[in-house]
Coordinates of C-alpha atoms in Angstrom, one line a residue:
Chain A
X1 CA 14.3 -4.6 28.4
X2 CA 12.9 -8.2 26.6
X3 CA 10.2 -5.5 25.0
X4 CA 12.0 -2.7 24.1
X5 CA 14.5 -5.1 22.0
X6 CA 11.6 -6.7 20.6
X7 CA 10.5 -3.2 19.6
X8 CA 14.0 -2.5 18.2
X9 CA 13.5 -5.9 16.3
X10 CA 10.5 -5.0 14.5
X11 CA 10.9 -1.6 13.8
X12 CA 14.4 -3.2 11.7
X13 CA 12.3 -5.4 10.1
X14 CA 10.2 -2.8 8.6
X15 CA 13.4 -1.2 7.6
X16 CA 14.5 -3.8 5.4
X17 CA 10.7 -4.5 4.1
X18 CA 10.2 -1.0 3.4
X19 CA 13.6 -0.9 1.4
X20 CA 12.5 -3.9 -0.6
X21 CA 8.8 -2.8 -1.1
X22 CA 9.3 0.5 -3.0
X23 CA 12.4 -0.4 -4.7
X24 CA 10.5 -3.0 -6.4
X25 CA 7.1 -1.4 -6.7
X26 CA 5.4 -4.2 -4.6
X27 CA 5.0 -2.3 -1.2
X28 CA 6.3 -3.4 2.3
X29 CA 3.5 -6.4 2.6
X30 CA 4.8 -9.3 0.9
X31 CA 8.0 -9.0 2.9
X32 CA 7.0 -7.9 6.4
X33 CA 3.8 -10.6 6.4
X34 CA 6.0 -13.6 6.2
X35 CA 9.0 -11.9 8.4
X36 CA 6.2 -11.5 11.1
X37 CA 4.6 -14.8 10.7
X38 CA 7.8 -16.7 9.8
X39 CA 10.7 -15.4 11.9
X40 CA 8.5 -13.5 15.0
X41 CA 5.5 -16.3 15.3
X42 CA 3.0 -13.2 14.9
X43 CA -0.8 -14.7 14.2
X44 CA -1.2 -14.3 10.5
X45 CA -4.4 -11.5 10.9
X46 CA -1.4 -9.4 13.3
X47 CA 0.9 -9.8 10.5
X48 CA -1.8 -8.9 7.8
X49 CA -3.4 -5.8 10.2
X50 CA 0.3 -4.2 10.5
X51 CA 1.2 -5.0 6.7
X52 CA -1.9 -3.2 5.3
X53 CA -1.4 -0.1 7.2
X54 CA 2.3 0.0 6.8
X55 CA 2.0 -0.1 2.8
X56 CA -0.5 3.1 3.2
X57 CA 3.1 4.4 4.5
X58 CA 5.0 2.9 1.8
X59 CA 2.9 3.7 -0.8
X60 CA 2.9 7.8 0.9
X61 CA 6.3 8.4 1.3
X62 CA 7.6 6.7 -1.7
X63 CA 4.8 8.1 -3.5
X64 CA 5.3 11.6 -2.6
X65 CA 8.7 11.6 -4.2
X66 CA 7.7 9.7 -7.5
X67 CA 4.8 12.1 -7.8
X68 CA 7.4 15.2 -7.8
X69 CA 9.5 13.6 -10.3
X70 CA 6.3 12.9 -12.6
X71 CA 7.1 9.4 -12.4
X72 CA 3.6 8.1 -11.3
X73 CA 0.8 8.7 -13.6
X74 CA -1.7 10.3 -11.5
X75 CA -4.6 10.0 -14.3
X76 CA -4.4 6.7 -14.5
X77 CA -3.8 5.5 -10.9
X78 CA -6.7 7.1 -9.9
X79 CA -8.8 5.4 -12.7
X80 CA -7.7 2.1 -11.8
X81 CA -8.5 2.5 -8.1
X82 CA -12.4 2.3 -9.0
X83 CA -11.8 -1.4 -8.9
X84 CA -8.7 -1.6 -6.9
X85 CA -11.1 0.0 -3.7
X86 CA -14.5 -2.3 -5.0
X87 CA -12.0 -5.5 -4.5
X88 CA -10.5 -4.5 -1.8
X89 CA -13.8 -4.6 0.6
X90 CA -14.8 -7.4 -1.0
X91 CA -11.3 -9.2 0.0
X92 CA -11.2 -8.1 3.3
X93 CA -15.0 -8.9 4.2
X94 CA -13.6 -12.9 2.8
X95 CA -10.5 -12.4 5.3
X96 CA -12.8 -12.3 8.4
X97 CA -15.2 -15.3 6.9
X98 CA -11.8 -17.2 6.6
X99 CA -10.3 -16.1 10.1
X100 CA -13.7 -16.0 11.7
X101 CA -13.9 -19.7 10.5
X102 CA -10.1 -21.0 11.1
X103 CA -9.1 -21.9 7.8
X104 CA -6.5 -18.8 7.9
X105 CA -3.6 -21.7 7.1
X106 CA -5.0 -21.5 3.4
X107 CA -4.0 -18.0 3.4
X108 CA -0.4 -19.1 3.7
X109 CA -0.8 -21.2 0.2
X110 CA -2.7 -18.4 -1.5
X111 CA 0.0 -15.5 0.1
X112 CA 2.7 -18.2 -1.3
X113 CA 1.0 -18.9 -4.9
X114 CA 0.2 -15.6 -5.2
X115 CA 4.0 -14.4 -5.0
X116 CA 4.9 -17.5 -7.0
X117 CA 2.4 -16.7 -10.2
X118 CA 3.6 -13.6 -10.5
X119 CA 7.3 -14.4 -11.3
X120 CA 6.0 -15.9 -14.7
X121 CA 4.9 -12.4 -16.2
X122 CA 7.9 -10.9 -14.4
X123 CA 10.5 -13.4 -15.7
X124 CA 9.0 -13.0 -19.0
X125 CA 9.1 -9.4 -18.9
X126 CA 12.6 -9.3 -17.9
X127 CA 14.1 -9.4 -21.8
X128 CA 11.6 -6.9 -23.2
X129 CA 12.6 -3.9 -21.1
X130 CA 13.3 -1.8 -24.8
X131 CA 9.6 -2.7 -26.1
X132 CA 7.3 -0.2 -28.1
X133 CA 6.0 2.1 -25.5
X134 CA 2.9 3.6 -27.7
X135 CA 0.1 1.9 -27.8
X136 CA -3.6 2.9 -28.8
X137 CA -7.3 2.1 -28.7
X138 CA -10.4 3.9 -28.1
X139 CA -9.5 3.8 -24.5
X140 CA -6.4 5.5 -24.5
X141 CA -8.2 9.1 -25.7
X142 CA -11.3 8.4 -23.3
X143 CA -9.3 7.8 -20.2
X144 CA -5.9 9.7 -21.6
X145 CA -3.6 7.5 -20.9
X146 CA -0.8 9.2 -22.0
X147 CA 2.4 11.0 -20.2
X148 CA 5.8 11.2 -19.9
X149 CA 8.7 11.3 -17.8
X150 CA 12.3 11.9 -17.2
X151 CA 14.5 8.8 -16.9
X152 CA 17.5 9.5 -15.0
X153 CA 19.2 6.2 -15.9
X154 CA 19.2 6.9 -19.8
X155 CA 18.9 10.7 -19.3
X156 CA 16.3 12.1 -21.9
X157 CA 12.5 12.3 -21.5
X158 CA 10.2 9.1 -22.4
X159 CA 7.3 9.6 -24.0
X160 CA 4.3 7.2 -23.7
X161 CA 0.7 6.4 -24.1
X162 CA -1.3 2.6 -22.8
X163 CA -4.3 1.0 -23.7
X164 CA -6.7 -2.1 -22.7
X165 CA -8.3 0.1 -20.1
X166 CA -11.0 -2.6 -19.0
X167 CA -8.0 -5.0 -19.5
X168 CA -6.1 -3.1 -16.6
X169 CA -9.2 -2.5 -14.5
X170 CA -10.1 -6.0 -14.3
X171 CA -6.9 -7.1 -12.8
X172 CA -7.1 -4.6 -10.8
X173 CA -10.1 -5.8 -9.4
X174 CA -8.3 -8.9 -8.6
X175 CA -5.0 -6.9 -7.1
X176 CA -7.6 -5.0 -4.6
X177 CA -9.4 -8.5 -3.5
X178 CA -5.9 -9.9 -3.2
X179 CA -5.1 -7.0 -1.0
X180 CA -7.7 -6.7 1.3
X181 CA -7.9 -10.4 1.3
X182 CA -4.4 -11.0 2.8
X183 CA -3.2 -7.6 4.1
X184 CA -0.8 -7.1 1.0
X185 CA -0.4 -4.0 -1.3
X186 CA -0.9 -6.2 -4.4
X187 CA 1.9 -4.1 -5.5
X188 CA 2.9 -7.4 -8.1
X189 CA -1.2 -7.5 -9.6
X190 CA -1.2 -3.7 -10.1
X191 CA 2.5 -3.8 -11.9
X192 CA 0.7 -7.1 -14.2
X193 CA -2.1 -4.9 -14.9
X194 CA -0.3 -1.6 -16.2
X195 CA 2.6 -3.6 -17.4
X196 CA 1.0 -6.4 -19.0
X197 CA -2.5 -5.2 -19.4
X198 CA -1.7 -1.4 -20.4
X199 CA 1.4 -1.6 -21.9
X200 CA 2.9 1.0 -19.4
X201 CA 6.5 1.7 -19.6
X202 CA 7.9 -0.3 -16.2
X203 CA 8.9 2.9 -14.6
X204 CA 5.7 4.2 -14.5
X205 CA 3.9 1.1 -13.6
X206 CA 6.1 0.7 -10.2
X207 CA 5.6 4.2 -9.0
X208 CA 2.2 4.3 -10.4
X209 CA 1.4 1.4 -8.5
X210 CA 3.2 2.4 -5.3
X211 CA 0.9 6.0 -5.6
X212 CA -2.1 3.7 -5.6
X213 CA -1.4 0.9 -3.1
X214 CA -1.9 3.2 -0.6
X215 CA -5.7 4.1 -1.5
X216 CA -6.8 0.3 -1.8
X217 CA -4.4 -0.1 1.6
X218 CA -6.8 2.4 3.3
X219 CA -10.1 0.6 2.3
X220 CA -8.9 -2.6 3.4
X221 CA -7.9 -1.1 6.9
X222 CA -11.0 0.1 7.6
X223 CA -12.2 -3.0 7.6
X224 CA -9.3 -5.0 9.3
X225 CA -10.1 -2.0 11.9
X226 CA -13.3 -2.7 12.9
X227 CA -12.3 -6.8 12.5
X228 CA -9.5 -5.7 15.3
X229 CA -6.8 -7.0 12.9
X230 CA -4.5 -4.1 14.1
X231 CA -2.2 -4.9 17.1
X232 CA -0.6 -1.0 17.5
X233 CA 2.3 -2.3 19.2
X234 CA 3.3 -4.8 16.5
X235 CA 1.6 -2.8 13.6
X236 CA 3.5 1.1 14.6
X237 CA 6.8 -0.3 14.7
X238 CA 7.0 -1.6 11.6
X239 CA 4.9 1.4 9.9
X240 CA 8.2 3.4 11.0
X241 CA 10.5 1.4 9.6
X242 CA 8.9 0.6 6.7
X243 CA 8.4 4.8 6.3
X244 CA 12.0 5.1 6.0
X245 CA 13.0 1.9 4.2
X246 CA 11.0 2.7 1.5
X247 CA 12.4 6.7 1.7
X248 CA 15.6 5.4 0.9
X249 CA 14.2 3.0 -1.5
X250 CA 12.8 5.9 -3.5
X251 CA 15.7 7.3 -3.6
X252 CA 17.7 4.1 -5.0
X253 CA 15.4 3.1 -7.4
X254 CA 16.0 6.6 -9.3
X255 CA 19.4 5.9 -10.0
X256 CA 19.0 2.3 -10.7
X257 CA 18.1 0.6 -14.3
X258 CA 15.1 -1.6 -14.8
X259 CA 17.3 -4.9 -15.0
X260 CA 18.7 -4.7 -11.5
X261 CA 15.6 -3.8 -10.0
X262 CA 13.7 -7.0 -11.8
X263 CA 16.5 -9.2 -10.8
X264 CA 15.6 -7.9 -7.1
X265 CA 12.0 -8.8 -8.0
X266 CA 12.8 -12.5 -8.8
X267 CA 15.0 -13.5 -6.8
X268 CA 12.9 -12.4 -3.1
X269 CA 9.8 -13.4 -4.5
X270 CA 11.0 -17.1 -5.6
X271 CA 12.4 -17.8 -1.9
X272 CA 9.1 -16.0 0.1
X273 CA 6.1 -17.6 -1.7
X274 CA 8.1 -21.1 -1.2
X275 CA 8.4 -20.6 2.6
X276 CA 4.6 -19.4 3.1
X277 CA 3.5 -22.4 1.0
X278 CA 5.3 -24.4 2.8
X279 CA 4.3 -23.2 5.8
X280 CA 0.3 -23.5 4.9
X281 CA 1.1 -26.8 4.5
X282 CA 2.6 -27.5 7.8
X283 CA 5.5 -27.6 6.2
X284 CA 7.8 -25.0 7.8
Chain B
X1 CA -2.6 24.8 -10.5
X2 CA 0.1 22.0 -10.1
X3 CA -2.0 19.0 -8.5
X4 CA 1.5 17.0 -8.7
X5 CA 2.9 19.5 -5.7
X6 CA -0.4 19.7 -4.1
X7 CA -0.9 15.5 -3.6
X8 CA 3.1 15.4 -3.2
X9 CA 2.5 17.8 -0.2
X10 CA -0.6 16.4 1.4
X11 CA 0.7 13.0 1.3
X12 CA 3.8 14.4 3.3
X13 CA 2.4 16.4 5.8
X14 CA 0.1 13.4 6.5
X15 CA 3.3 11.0 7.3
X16 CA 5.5 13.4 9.0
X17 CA 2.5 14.1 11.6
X18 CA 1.6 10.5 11.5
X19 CA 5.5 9.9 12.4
X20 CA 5.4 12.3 15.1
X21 CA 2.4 11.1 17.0
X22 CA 3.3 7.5 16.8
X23 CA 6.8 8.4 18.2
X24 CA 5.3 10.6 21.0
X25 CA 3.0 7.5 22.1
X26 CA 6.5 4.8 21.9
X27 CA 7.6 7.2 24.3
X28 CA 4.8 7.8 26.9
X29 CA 4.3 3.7 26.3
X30 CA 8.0 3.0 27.4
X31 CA 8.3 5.7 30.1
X32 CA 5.3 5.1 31.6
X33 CA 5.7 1.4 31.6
X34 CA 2.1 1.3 30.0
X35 CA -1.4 3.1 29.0
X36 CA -4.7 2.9 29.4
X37 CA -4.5 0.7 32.6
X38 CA -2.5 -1.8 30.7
X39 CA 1.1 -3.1 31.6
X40 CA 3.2 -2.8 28.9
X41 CA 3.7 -6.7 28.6
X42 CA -0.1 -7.2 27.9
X43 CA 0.2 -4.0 25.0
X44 CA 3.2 -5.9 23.8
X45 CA 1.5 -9.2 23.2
X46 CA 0.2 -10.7 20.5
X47 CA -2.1 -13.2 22.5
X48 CA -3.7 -10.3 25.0
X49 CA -6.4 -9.2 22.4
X50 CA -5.2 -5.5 22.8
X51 CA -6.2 -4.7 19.0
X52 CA -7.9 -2.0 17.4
X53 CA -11.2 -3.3 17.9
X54 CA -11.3 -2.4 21.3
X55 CA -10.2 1.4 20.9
X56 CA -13.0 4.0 19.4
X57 CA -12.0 7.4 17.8
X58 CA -13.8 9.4 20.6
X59 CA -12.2 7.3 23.2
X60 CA -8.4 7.9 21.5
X61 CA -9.2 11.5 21.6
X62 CA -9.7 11.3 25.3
X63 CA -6.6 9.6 25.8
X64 CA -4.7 12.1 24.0
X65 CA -5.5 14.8 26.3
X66 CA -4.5 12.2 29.2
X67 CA -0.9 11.5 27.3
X68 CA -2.1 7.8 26.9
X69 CA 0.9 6.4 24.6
X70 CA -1.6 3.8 23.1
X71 CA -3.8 6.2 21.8
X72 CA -1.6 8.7 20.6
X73 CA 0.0 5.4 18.5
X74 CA -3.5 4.7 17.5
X75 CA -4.1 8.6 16.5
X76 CA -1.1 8.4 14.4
X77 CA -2.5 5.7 12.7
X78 CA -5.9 7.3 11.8
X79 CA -3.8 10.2 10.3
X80 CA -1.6 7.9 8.3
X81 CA -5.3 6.2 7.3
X82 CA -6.6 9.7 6.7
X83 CA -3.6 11.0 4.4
X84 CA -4.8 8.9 0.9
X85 CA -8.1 10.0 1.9
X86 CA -7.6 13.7 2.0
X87 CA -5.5 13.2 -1.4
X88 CA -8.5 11.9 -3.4
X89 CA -10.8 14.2 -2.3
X90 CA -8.7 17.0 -3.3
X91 CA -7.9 15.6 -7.0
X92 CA -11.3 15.7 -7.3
X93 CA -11.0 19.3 -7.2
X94 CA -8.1 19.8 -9.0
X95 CA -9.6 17.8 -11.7
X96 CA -13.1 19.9 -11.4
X97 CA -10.6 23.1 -11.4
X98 CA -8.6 21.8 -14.7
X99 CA -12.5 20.8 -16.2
X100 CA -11.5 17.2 -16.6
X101 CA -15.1 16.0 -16.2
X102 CA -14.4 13.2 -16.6
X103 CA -11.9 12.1 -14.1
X104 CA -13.6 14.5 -11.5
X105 CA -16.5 11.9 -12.2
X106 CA -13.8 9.0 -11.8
X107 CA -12.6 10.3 -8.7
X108 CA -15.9 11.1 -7.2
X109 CA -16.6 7.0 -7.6
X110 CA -12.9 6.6 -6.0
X111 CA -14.1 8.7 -3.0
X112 CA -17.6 7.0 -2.8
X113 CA -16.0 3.6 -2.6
X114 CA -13.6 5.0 0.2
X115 CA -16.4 6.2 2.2
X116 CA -18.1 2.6 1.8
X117 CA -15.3 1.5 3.4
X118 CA -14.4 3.7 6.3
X119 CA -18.2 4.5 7.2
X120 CA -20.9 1.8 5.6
X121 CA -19.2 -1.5 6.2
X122 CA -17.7 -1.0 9.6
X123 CA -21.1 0.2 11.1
X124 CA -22.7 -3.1 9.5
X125 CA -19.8 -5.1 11.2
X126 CA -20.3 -4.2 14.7
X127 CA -24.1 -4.0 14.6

């Protein structure tokens, strides 16, 4: 009975990570890593081996609906996972030098400063929703990073074109290290790197980014396979629930401006990369 | 051809089976009280060292055929694993069949990398 509630539990927990994760383009990770660790004492390599699975789901069935509505840009996902896949071994062959050797409470502070940095370009971000969404280089023609989509919220079709390809591809370099490294979609690198780096329209950087966690996801889990980072009974609960969380979070994030789903963005990320700090620090 | 509907509906079909195997295993695991020789409150902890590392792909292929929930869990994994992988190596048709050289070329590199992961560093691990 103890262990089918405690199924129950963690299947509710992917629920409400999966929700979170594709409704702000970051994937399931950086929520259900620090629920697991935090709340359900799960050893951190547990909680990273179920994460980085569960955001191949995310990143799947949220994906599948953004890549319908032309929302991810295909093209361009696909160009950036040549580093995003390079990184990710890289990270997860440093995740089993740091677990191998017991220094796995420094991946607390990282998971925690990672969340942390990120609100800066985020928070920044957040008054220059209306920018210019054109931009060009010799890039942009080489790689075509061009497209356009239908935004439901302001109903008419955006046009848009990015630039500062080796820009984006060396942070995404970094996202897929980060990823493989601590069991994360790096869904927050990935939205810097289109966002920031390329100039992307937001839209398309969150579903762009959700279409590609799931590739880097996949290298990383081969690894964390072999390591034997992947506890099925912890890890398939939570893939479930994070599968239909992040359904449903598909669907919200259609209907919902930019602003609110920023707002989302800064306010769960603030309070999580404190607590995992904190925690590395045998804090909390 | 429309490679949007053609990745939108790999990556489902991937999930729904994924969902459906995973499902079928929680059930044998719970009805049968356990799999594989193990009790269900050994499968269930963290501390047992029940992981993936002690589970091979022939091995959960076996199991399936003797409705062991863990493998079938397991199994539904690998196809969940599988699904971004089957998706890149079909855009790299699609892009071959549109004549985008260059992305075929792009996603070729994409697939490579994959490969390096699933295949090449694994088999250097365990050695």
């Amino acid at each position: 009975m103890m262990i089918l509630l405690y199924f129950i539990a963690l299947l509710l927990a992917g629920i409400a990570s999966g929700l979170v994760g594709a409704m702000s383009g970051l994937g399931g990770g950086v929520v259900i890593i620090p629920i697991l660790t935090l709340l359900f004492g799960v050893p951190l390599e547990y909680a990273a081996g179920a994460s980085l699975i569960s955001t191949i789901a995310t990143s799947s069935g949220a994906a599948s609906a953004y890549v319908k509505d032309k929302l991810a840009n295909i093209k361009i996902g696909m160009s950036l996972e040549i580093a995003t896949t390079l990184g990710a071994i890289i990270g997860s062959l440093l995740a089993a030098y740091v677990y191998a050797n017991g220094i796995s409470k420094w991946l607390f502070v990282l998971f925690g400063a990672v969340l942390l940095l990120s609100l800066y370009p985020t928070f920044r971000q957040y008054e220059d929703v209306h920018r210019k969404r054109i931009n060009q280089d010799w890039s942009t023609d080489i790689f075509q990073l061009r497209g356009s989509y239908y935004d439901k919220a302001v109903r008419r079709t955006i046009k848009y074109s990015g630039y500062r390809w080796p820009l984006g591809e060396a942070i995404m370099g970094v996202a897929g290290l980060i990823s493989g490294l601590l069991g994360i979609g790096s869904g927050v690198l990935k939205v810097m790197g289109m966002d920031w780096g390329m100039k992307l329209p937001m839209k398309v950087t969150t579903s762009t980014s959700n279409f590609m966690i799931g590739v880097t996801a996949v290298t990383g889990s081969a690894i964390y396979w072999t390591l034997g980072y992947i506890q099925p009974f912890i890890a398939a609960p939570v893939v479930i629930g994070i599968l239909f969380g992040a359904y449903f979070g598909s669907k919200l994030l259609q209907r919902t401006a930019n602003r609110s789903v920023r707002l989302l963005f800064l306010v769960l990320l603030g309070i999580i990369g404190v607590e995992m700090v904190l925690r590395g620090f045998g804090v909390a | 051809m429309d490679m949007n509907y053609v990745i939108s509906y790999v990556l489902r079909i991937g999930v729904v089976a994924s969902v459906l195997l995973v499902s079928a295993g929680f059930i044998l695991l719970f009805v049968n009280n356990g799999s594989n020789g193990l009790a269900l409150s050994q499968i269930a902890s963290a501390n047992s060292g029940i992981n993936s590392s002690i589970f091979t792909v022939p091995a959960i292929i076996g199991g399936i055929f003797a409705y062991q929930g863990i493998d079938f869990i397991l199994l539904g994994l690998i196809v969940l694993m599988a699904t971004p992988v089957t998706r890149v190596f079909f855009s790299i048709f699609a892009f071959l069949y549109n004549k985008n050289w260059i992305y075929a070329v792009i996603t070729l590199i994409v697939f490579i990398d994959l490969m390096i992961a699933v295949f090449v560093v694994p088999s250097l691990l365990v050695r």
